[in-house]
Coordinates of C-alpha atoms and ligand atoms in Angstrom, one line a residue:
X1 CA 0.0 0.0 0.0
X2 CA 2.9 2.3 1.0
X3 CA 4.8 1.9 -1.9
X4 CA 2.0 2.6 -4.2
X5 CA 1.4 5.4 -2.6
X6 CA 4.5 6.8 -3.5
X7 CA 3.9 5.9 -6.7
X8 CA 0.7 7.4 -6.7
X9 CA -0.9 4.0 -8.3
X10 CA -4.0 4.2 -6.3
X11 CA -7.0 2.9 -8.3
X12 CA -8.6 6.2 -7.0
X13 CA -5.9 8.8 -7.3
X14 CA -7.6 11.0 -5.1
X15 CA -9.0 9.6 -2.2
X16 CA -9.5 12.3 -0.2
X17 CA -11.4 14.0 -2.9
X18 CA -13.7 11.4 -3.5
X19 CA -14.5 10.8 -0.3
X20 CA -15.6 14.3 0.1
X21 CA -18.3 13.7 -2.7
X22 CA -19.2 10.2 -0.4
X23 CA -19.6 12.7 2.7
X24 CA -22.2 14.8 0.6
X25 CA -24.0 12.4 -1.1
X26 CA -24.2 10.6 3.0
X27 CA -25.5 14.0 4.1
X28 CA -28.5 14.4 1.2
X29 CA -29.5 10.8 2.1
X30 CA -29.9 10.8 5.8
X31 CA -32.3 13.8 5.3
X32 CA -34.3 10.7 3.3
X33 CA -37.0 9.7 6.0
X34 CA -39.1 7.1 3.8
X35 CA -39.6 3.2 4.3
X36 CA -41.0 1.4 7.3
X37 CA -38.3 -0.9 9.5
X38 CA -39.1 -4.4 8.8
X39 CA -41.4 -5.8 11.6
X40 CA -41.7 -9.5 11.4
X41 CA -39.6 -10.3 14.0
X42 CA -39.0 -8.1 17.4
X43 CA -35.2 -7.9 17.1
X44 CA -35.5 -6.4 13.8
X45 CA -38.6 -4.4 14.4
X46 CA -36.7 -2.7 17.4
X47 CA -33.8 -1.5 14.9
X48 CA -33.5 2.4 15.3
X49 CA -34.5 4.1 11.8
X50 CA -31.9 6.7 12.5
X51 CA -29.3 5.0 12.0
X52 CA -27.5 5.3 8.6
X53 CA -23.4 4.6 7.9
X54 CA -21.6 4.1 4.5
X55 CA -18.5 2.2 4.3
X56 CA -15.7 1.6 1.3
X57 CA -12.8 0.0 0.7
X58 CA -11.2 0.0 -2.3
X59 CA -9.7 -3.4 -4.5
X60 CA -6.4 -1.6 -3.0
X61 CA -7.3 -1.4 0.3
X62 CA -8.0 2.0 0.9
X63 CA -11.2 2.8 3.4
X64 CA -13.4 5.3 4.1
X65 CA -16.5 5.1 6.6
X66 CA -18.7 7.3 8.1
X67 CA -21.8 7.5 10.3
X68 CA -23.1 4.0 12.4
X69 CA -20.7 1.8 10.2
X70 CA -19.9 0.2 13.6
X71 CA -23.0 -0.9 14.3
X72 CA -23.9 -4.5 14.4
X73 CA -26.8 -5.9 11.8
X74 CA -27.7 -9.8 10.8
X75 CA -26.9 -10.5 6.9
X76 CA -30.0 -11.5 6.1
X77 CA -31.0 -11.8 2.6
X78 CA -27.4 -10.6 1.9
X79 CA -26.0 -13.9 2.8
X80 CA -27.4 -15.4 0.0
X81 CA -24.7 -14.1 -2.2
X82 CA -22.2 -15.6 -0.1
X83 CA -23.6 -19.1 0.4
X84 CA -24.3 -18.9 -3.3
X85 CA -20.4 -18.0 -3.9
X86 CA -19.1 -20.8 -1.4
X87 CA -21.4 -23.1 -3.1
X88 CA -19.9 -22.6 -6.4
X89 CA -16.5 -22.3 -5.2
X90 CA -16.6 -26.0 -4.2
X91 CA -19.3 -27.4 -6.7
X92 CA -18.6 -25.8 -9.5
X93 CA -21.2 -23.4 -12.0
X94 CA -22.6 -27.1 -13.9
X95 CA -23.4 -28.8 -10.4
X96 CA -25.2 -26.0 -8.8
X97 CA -27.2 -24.9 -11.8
X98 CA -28.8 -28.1 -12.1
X99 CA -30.8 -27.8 -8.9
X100 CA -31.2 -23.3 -9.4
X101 CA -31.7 -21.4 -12.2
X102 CA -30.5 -17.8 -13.3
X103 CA -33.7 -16.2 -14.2
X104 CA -35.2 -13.1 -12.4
X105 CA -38.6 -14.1 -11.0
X106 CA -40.3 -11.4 -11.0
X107 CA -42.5 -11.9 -8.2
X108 CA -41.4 -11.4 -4.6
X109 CA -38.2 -12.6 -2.8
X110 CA -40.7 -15.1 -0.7
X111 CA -43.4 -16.1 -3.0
X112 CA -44.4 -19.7 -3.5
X113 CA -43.0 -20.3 -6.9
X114 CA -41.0 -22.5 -8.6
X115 CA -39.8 -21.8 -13.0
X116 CA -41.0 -23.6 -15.8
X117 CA -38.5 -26.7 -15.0
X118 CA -39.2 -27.0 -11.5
X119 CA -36.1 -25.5 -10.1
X120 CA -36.0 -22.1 -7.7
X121 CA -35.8 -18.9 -10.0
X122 CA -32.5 -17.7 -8.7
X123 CA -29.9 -18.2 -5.9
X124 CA -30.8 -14.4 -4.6
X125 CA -34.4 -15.3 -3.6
X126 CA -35.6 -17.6 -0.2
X127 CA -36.4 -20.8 -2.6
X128 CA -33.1 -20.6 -4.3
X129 CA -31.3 -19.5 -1.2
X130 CA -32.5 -22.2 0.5
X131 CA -31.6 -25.0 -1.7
X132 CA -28.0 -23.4 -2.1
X133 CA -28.2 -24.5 1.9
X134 CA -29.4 -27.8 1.0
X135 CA -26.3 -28.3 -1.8
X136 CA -23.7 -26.9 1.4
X137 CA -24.9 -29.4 3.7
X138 CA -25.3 -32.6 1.7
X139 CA -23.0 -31.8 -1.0
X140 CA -19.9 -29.9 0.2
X141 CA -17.8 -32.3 2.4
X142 CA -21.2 -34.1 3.3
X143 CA -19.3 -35.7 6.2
X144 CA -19.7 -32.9 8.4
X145 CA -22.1 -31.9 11.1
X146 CA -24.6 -29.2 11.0
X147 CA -22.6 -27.7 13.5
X148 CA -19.2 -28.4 11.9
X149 CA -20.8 -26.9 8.3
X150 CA -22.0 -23.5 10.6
X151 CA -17.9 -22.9 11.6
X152 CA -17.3 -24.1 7.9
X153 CA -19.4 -21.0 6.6
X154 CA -18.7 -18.8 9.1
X155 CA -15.3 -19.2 8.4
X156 CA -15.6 -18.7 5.0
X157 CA -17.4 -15.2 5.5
X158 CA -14.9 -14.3 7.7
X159 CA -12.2 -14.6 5.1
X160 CA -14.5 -12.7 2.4
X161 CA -14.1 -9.9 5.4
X162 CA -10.7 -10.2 5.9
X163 CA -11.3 -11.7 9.2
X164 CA -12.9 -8.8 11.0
X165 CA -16.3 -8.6 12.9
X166 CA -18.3 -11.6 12.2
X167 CA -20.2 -12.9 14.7
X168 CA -24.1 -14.4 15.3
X169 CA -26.8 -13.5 17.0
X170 CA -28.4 -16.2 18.3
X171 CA -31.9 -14.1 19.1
X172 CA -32.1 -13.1 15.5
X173 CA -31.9 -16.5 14.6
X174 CA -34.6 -17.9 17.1
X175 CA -36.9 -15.6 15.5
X176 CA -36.4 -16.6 12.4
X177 CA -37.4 -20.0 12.5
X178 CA -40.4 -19.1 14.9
X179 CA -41.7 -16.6 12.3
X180 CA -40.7 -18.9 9.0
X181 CA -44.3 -20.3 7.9
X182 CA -43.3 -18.7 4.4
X183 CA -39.8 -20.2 4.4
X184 CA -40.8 -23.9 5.7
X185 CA -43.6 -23.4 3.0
X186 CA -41.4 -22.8 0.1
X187 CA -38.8 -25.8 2.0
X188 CA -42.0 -28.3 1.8
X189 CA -42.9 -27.1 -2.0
X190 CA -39.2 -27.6 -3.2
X191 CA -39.2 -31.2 -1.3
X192 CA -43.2 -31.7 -3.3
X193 CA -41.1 -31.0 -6.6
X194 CA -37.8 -33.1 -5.6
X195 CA -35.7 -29.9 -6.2
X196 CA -33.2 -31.1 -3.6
X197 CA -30.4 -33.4 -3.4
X198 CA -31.2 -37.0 -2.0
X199 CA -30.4 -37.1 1.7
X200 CA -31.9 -33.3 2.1
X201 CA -33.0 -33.2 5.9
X202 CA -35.2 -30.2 5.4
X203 CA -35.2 -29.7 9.0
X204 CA -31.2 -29.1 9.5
X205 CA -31.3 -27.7 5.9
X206 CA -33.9 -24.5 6.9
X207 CA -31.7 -24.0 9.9
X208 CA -28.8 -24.0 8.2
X209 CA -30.6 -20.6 5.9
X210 CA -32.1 -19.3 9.2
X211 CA -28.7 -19.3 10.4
X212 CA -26.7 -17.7 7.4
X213 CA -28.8 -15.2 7.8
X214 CA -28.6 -14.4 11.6
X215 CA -24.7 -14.1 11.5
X216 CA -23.6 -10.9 12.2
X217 CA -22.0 -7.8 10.4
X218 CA -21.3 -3.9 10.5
X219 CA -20.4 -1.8 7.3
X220 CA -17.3 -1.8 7.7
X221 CA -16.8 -5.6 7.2
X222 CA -19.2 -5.8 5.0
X223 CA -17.5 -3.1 2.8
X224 CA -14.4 -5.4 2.9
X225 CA -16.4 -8.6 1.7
X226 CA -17.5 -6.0 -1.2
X227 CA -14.1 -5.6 -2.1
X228 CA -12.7 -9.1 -2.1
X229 CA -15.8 -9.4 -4.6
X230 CA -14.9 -6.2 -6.6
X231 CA -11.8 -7.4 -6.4
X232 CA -12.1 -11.1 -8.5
X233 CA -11.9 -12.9 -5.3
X234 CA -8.9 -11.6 -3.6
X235 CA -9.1 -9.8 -0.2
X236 CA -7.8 -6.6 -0.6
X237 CA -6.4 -6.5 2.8
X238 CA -4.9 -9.7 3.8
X239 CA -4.6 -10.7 -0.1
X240 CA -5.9 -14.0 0.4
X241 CA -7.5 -15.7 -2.7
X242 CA -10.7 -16.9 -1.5
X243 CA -12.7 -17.0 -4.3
X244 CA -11.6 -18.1 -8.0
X245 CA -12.6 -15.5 -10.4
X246 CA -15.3 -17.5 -12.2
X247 CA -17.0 -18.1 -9.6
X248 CA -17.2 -14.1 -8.7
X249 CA -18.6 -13.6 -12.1
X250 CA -21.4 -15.5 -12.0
X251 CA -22.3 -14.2 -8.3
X252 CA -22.2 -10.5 -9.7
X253 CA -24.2 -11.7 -12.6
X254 CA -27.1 -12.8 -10.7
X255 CA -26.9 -9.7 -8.2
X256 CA -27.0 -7.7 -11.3
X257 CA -30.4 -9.1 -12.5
X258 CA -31.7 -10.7 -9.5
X259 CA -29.6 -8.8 -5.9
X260 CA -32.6 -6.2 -5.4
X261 CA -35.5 -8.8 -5.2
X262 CA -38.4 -7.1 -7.9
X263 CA -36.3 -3.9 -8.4
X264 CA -33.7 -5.5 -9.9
X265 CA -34.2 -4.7 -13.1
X266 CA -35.1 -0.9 -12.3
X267 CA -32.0 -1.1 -10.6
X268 CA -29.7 -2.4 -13.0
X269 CA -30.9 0.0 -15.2
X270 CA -30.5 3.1 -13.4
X271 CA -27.8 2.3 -11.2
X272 CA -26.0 -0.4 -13.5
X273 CA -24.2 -2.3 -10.7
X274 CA -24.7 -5.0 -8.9
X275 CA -26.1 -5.1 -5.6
X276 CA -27.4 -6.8 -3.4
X277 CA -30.1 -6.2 0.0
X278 CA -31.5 -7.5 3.0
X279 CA -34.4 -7.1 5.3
X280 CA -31.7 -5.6 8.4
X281 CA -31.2 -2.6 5.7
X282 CA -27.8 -3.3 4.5
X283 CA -27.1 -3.2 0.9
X284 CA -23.2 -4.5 -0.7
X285 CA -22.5 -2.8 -3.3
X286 CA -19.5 -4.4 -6.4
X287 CA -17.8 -1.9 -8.2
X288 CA -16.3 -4.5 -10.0
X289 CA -11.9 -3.8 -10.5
X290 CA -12.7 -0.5 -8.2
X291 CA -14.4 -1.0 -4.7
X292 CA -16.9 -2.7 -2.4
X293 CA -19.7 -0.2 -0.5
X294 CA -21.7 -0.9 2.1
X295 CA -24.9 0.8 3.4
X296 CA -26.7 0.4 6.2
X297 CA -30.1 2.0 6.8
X298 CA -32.8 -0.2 8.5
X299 CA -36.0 1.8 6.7
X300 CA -37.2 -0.4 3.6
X301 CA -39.1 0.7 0.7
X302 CA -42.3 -1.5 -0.3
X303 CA -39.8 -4.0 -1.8
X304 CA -37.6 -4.5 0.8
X305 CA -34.9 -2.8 0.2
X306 CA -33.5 -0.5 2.0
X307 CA -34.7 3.9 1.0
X308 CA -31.4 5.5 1.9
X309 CA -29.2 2.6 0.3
X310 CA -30.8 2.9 -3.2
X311 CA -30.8 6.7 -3.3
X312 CA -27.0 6.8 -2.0
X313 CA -26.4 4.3 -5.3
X314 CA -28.5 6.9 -7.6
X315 CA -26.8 9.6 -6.3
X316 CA -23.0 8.3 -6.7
X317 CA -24.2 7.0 -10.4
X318 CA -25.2 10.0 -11.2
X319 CA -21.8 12.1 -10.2
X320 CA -19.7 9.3 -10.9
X321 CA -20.2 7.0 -13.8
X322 CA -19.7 3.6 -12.3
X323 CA -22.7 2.3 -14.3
X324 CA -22.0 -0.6 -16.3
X325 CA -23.0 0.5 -19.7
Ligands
DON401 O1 -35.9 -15.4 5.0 C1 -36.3 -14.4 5.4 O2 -37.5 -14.0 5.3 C2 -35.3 -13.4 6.0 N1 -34.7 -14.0 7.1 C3 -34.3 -12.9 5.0 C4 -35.0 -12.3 3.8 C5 -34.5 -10.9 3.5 O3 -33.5 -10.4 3.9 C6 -35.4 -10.2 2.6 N2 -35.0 -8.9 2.4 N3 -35.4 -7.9 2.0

């Protein structure tokens, strides 16, 4: 980092500068007071709607943060990325598309549909997310306990985040499974159709999701795990290769059409990154060969994601031109 530096090789030249523009477009969103704070379980519903923090870290390991970028916050739905990553990481692209497909679905991120073949739309909604479980746990060294597969992932997060601030909250996760109907419904559909691998125990396997997405995060970490995917799979700040490139490309893919559940095509064309949210308010954003952002804001627009993360994403597309296309 140093020596670059003194080089001035930065992939942002000017930091400082830029960040400056991240301060304003911070300020203009925090006046944002829409979205309700999601309410299905206490824990969440119980999340102060004040809160609001934006964190960055470049593919070269430079950071900015500011507001509550400390505070802690459950993945949620932005776990499914992960899972989905780790999945194909060890399965490969052919094994894991035979059991989820790549399509948008158009409908909500917990509706009780399958696609045409039978198969959950995407890995980014609670069908497809929930199978990518089932393929972790029976699939990927199928020798080990539930338990032993929970360090397994949680270790693998941690590396995404260069080993900082990961941990689980185990109320979030109690919750979850007490107010699931939806989930266990769309686990008993998928089980109707045969959609999972044989020796599925839908029982561990819905645990499993409920507790990928209890496991806990601030922006700052999150920012980093942004980076490493910004960054083709490489941690930018302990420069561990955690991912393999391919499978980095096909996660963004599928955040780009599918990360912000029924916006995501509204979002991709707008905003031209990819994304993705979850119901705690957080959104990761991939700059791919740039940066990783994180936002974290716990009021959510009819869709579910969060009000202040999209506009900050609008409002840095529209100064900067990080879209896509
Ligand atoms: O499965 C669920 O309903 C939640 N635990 C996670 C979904 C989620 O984050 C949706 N986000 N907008």
């Amino acid at each position: 980092l140093i020596s670059r530096a003194f080089r001035h090789q930065f992939i942002i030249p000017d930091f400082p500068g830029f960040t400056k523009h991240i301060e304003d477009f911070y300020w203009k969103c925090k006046s944002n007071t829409e979205g309700k704070v999601a309410s299905y379980i206490p824990q969440l519903a119980r999340m102060n709607p004040d809160y609001w923090g934006v964190s960055l870290c470049t593919i070269d390991g430079q950071r900015f943060s500011i507001g509550d970028t400390t505070v802690p916050f459950t993945l949620q739905s932005c776990s499914k990325p992960l899972s989905y990553a780790i999945a194909l990481e060890r399965l490969g692209q052919e094994v894991v598309h035979k059991y989820v497909g790549q399509e948008p679905s158009g409908r909500n991120f917990n509706e009780l549909v399958l696609d045409h073949n039978k198969k959950p739309h995407n890995p980014m909604i609670n069908a497809g997310a929930i199978l990518v479980c089932a393929l972790l746990k029976v699939l990927v060294k199928p020798e080990m306990t539930l338990a032993e597969k929970f360090d397994f992932t949680l270790n693998c997060f941690r590396k995404l985040a260069g080993g900082e601030n990961l941990g689980f909250n185990n109320a979030v996760f109690l919750s979850e499974r007490e107010a699931a109907d939806r989930n266990y419904a769309l686990g008993f559909y998928m089980r109707e159709h045969g959609c999972y691998p044989e020796k599925t125990n839908l029982r561990e396997c819905m645990d499993f999701y409920f507790q990928c997405c209890s496991i806990e995060v601030n922006c700052e970490s999150m920012a980093v795990i942004a980076a490493t995917l910004a960054n083709g799979g490489i941690c930018p700040i302990t420069e561990e290769k955690v991912l393999k490139p391919e499978s980095v490309r096909d996660v963004l893919s599928l955040m780009h059409s599918c990360g912000m559940y029924d916006y995501s095509g509204q979002f991709a064309f707008k905003v031209g990154i990819p994304a993705k949210s979850g119901v705690s308010g957080s959104l990761l954003v991939v700059i791919p060969n740039v940066m990783g952002i994180c936002t974290y804001s716990p009021p959510l627009d009819p869709l579910g994601n969060s009000c202040r993360g999209v506009q900050f994403c609008e409002e840095l597309v529209h100064e900067f031109n990080f879209h896509r296309y």
